[in-house]
CSV table of C-alpha atoms in Angstrom, one decimal:
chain,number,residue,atom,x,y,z
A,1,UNK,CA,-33.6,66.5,32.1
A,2,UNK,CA,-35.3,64.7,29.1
A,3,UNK,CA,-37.3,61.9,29.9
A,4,UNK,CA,-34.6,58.8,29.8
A,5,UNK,CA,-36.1,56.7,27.0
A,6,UNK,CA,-36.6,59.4,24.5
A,7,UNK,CA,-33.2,60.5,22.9
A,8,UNK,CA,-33.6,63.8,21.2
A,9,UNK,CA,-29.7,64.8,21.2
A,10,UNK,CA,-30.1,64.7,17.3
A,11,UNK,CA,-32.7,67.6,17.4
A,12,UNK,CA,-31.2,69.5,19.9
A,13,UNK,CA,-28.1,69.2,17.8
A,14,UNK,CA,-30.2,70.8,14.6
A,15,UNK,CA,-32.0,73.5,16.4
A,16,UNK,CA,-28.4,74.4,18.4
A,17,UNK,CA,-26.5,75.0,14.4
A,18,UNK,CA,-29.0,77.4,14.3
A,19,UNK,CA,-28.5,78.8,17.7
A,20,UNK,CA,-24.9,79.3,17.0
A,21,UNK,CA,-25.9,81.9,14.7
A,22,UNK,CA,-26.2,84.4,17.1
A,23,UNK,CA,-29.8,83.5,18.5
A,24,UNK,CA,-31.0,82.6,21.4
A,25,UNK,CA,-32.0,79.0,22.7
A,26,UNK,CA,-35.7,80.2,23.8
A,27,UNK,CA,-36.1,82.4,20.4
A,28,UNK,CA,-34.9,79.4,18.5
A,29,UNK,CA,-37.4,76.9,19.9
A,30,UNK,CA,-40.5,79.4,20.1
A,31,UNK,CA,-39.5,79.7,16.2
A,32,UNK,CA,-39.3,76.8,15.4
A,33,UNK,CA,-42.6,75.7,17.3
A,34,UNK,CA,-44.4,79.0,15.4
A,35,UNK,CA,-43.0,77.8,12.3
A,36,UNK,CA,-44.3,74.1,12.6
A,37,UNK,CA,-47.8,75.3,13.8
A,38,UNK,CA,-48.0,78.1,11.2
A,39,UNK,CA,-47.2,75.9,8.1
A,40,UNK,CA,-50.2,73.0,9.2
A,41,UNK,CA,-52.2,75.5,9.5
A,42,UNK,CA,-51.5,77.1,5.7
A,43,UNK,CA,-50.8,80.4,7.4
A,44,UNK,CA,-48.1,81.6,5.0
A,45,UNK,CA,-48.0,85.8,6.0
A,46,UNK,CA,-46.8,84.7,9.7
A,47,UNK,CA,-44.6,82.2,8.6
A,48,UNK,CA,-42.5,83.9,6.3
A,49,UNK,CA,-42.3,87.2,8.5
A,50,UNK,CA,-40.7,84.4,10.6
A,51,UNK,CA,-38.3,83.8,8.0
A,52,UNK,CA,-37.5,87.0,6.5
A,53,UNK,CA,-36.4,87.6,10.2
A,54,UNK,CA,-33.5,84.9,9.7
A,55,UNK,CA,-33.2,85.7,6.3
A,56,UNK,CA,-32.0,89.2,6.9
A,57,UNK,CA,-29.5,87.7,9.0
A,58,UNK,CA,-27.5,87.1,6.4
A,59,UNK,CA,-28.9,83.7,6.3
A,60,UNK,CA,-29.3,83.3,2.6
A,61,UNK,CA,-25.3,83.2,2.5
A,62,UNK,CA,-25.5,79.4,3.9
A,63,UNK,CA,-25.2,76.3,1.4
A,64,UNK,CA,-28.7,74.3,0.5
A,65,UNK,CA,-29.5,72.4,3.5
A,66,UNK,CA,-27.5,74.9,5.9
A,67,UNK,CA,-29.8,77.6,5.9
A,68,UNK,CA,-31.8,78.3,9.1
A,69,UNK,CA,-35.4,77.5,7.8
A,70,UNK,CA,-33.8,74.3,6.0
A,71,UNK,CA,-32.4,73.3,9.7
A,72,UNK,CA,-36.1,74.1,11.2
A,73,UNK,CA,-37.8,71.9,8.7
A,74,UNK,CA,-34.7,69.0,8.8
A,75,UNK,CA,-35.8,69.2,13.0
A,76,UNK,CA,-39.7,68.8,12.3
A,77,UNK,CA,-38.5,66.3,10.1
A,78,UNK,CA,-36.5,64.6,13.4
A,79,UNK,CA,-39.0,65.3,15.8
A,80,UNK,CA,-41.5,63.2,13.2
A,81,UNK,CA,-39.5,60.2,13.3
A,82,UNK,CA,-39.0,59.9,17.2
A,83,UNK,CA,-42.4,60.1,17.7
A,84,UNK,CA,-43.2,57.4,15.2
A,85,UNK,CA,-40.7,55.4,17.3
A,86,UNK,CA,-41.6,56.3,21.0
A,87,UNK,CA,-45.5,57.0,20.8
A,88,UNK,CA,-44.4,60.1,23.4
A,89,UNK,CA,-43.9,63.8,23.7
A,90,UNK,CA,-41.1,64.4,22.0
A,91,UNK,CA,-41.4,67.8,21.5
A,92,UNK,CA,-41.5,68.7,25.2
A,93,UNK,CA,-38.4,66.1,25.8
A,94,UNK,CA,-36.5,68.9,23.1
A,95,UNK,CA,-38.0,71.7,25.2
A,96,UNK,CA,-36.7,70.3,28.7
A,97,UNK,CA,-33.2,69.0,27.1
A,98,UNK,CA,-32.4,72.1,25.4
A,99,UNK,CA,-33.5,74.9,27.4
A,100,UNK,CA,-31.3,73.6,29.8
A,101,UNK,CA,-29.1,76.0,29.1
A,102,UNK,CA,-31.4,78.7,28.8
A,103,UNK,CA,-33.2,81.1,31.8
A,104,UNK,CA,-35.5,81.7,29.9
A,105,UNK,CA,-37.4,78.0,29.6
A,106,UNK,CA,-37.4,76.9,33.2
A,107,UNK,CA,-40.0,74.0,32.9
A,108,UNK,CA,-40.0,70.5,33.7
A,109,UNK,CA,-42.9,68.5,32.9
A,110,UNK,CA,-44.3,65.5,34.8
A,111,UNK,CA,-42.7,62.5,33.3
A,112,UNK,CA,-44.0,59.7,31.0
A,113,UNK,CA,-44.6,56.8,33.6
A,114,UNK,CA,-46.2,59.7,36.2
A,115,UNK,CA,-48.4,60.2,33.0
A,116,UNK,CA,-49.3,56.6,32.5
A,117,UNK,CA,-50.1,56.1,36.5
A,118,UNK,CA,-52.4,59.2,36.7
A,119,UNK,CA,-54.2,58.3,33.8
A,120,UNK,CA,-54.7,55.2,35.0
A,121,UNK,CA,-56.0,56.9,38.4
A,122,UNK,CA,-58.6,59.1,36.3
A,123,UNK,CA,-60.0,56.1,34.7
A,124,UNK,CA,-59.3,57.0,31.4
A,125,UNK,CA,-60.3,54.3,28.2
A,126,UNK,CA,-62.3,52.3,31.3
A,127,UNK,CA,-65.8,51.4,30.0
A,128,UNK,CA,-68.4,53.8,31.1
A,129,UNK,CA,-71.4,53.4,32.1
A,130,UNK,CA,-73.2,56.1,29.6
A,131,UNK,CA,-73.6,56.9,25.8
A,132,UNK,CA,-71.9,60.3,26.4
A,133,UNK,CA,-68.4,61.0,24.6
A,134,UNK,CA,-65.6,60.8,27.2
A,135,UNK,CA,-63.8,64.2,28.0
A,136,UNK,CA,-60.5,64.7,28.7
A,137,UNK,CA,-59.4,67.7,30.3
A,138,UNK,CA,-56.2,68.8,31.5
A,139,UNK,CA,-56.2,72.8,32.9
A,140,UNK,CA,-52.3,72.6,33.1
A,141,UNK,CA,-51.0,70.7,30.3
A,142,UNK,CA,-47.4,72.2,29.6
A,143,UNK,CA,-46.9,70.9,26.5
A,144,UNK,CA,-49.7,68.2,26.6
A,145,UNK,CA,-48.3,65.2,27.7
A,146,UNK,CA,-51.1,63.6,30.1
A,147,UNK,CA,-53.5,64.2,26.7
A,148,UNK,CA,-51.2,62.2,24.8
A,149,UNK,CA,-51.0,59.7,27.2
A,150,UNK,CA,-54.9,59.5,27.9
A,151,UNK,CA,-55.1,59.8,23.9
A,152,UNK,CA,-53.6,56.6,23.5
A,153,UNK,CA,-55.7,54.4,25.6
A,154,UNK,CA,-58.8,56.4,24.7
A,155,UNK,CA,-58.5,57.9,21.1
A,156,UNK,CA,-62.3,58.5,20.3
A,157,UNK,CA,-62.3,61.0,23.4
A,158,UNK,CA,-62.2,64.8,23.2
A,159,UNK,CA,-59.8,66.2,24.7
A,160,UNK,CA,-59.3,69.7,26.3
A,161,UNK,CA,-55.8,71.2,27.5
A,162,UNK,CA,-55.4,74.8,28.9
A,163,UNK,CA,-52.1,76.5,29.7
A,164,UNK,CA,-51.4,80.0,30.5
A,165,UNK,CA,-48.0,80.1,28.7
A,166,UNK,CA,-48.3,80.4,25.1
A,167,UNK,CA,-45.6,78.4,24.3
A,168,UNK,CA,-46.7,75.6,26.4
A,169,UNK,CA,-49.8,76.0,24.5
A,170,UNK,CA,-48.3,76.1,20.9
A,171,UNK,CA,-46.7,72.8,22.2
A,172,UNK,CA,-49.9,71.0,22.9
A,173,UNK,CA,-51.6,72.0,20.1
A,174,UNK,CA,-48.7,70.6,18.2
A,175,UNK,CA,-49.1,67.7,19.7
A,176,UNK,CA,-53.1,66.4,19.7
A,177,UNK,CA,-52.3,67.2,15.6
A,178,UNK,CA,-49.4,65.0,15.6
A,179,UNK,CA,-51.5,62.4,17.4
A,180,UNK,CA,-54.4,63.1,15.5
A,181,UNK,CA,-56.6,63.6,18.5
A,182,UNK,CA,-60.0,65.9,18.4
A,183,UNK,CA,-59.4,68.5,21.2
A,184,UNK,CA,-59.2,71.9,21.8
A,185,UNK,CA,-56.4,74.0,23.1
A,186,UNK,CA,-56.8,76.8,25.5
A,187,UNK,CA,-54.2,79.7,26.0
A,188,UNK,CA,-55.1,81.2,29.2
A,189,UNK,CA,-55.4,80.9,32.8
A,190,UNK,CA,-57.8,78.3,34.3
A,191,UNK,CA,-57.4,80.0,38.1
A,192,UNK,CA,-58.9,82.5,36.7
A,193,UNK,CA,-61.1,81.1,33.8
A,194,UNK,CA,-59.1,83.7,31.5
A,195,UNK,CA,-59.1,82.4,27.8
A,196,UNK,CA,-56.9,84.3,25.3
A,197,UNK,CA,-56.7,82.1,22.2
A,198,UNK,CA,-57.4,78.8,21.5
A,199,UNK,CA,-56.7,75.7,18.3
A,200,UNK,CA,-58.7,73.2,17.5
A,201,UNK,CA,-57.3,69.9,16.3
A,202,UNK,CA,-59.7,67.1,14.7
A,203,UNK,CA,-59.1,63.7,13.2
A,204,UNK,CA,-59.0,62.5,9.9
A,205,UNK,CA,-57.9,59.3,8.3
A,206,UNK,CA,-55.6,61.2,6.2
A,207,UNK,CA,-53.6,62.7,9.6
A,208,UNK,CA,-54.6,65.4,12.3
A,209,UNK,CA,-55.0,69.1,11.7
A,210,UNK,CA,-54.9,72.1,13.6
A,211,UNK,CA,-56.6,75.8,13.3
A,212,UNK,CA,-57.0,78.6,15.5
A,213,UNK,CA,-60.3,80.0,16.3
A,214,UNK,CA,-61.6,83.5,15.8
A,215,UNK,CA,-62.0,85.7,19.0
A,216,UNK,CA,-66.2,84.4,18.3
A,217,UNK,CA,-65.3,81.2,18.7
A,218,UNK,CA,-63.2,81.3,21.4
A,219,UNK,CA,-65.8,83.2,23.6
A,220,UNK,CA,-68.4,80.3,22.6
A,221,UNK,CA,-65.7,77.9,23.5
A,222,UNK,CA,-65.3,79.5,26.9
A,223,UNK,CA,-68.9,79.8,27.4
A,224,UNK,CA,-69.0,75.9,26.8
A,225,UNK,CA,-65.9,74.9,29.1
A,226,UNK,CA,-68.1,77.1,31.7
A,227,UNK,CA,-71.2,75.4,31.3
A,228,UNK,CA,-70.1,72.4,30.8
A,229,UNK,CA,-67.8,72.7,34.6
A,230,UNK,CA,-70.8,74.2,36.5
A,231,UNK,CA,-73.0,71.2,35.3
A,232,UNK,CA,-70.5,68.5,36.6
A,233,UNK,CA,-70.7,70.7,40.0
A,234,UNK,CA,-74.5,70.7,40.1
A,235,UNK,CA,-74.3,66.4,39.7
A,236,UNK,CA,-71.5,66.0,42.1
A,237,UNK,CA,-73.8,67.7,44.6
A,238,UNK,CA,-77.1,65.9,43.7
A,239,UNK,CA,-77.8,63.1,46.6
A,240,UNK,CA,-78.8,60.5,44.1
A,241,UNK,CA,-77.0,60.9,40.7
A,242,UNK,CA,-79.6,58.8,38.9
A,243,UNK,CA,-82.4,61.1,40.1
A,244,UNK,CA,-81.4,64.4,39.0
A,245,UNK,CA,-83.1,67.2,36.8
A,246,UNK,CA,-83.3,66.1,32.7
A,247,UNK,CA,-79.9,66.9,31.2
A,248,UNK,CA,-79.6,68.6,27.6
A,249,UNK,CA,-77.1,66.8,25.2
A,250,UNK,CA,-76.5,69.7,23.4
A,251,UNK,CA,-74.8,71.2,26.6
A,252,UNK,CA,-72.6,68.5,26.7
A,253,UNK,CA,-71.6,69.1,22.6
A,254,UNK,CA,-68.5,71.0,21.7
A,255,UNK,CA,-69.4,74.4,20.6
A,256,UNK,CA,-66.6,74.6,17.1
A,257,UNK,CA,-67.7,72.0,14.8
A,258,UNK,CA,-66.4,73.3,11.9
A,259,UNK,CA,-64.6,70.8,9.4
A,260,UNK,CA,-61.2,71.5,9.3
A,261,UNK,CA,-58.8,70.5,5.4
A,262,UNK,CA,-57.0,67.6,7.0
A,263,UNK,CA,-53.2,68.8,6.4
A,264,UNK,CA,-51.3,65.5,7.4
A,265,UNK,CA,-48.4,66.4,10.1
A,266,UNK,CA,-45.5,66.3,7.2
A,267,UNK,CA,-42.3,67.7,5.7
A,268,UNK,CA,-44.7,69.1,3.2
A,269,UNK,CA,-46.1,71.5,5.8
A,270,UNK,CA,-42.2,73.5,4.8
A,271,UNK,CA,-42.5,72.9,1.4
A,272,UNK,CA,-42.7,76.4,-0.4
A,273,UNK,CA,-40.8,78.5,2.0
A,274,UNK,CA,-38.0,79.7,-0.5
């Protein structure tokens, strides 16, 4: 069930018109997800192969408005404004509520208040006693609600979420560019250390943005997530924390520092799809 103070039966009721169509609930969301990431990220070929796909459909036979991709962006367009009025994760509320009737979702994610507690556990937006750049990581993150939470109370932190559905994934990255966080999103297993793609979102006055790194950047990414976890092991096991070996800042930097166009999180991402 949806988390009780987010009402998303208006989405739910946009993305099942296009359901109705003769598509299932899963293929509509993953869509619709694919479509919203593709378009911030300017990445038309993808997006329109999505499209010609509902297109051939017969879908061009609906009225202005009524058409599948108009329905998808009228949705984003939704899912915008209840996250302007909650401040939550929205987008995984949809997922939960409407693959409800689907096998093929089968997820619940920990709700908002669980969220709120454990970040409060973990410290998060406390004042620390160092210079460094607070970390957030999450090797689980489903569609990225603990970030979101942590990324309200700390906003300047960097935050890292890793999922080994792609979907889920998709979701989070979705969402630290909606909340115009600087993070990086892992696709992959963490059991295992297993990264398969990643996004990087990064903040800008004007609104996040999101890209997906090459397969170089990824394997420097995963390098850094490595190094970066073996360090914290070697100064958990050090007797005296404040007597240990000289430690490099540039270990401790994130490895993609590439400036990413700021696309803000709008309609205007759908503009251009006819």
């Amino acid at each position: 069930m949806a988390s009780p103070q987010i009402d998303v039966d208006e989405i739910v009721a946009t993305l099942e018109q296009i359901r109705q169509r003769g598509h299932s609930a899963h293929t509509v969301f993953r869509d619709w997800v694919n479509l919203m990431l593709f378009a911030l990220q300017d990445r038309d070929d993808p997006y329109l192969e999505i499209v010609d796909d509902y297109r051939e459909r017969g879908d061009m036979a609906h009225p202005d408005g009524q058409r599948s991709v108009d329905l998808f962006a009228k949705a984003f367009g939704q899912l915008q404004e209840r996250m302007a009025a909650t401040d939550a994760d929205v987008l995984g509320a949809v997922y939960e509520e409407y693959g409800m009737s689907s096998d093929a979702f089968g997820q619940h994610f920990t709700p908002h208040s669980v969220c709120e507690t454990m970040a409060e556990i973990a410290g998060v937006g406390d004042e620390s006693d160092t210079d460094d750049r607070q970390t957030v990581l999450d090797p689980a993150c489903g569609s990225g609600r603990m970030l979101l939470v942590a990324g309200r109370k700390q906003p300047d932190a960097l935050f890292v979420g890793q999922d080994k559905d792609p979907l889920c994934a998709r979701m989070t990255a979705l969402n630290c560019c909606f909340l115009n966080l600087d993070a990086y999103v892992i696709q992959g297993d963490s059991l295992t250390v297993e990264f398969q793609r990643a996004w990087q979102t990064s903040y800008s006055s004007l609104g996040g943005s999101v890209r997906e790194l090459d397969d170089d950047e990824v394997e420097e990414l995963h390098e850094w997530v490595t190094d970066a976890f073996e360090n914290t092991v070697e100064a958990e096991n050090q007797p005296s924390p404040t007597q240990g070996a000289d430690t490099d800042s540039e270990d401790r930097t994130p490895p993609v520092a590439t400036s990413v166009p700021s696309e803000q999180a709008s309609l205007g991402a759908f503009e251009g799809s006819d």
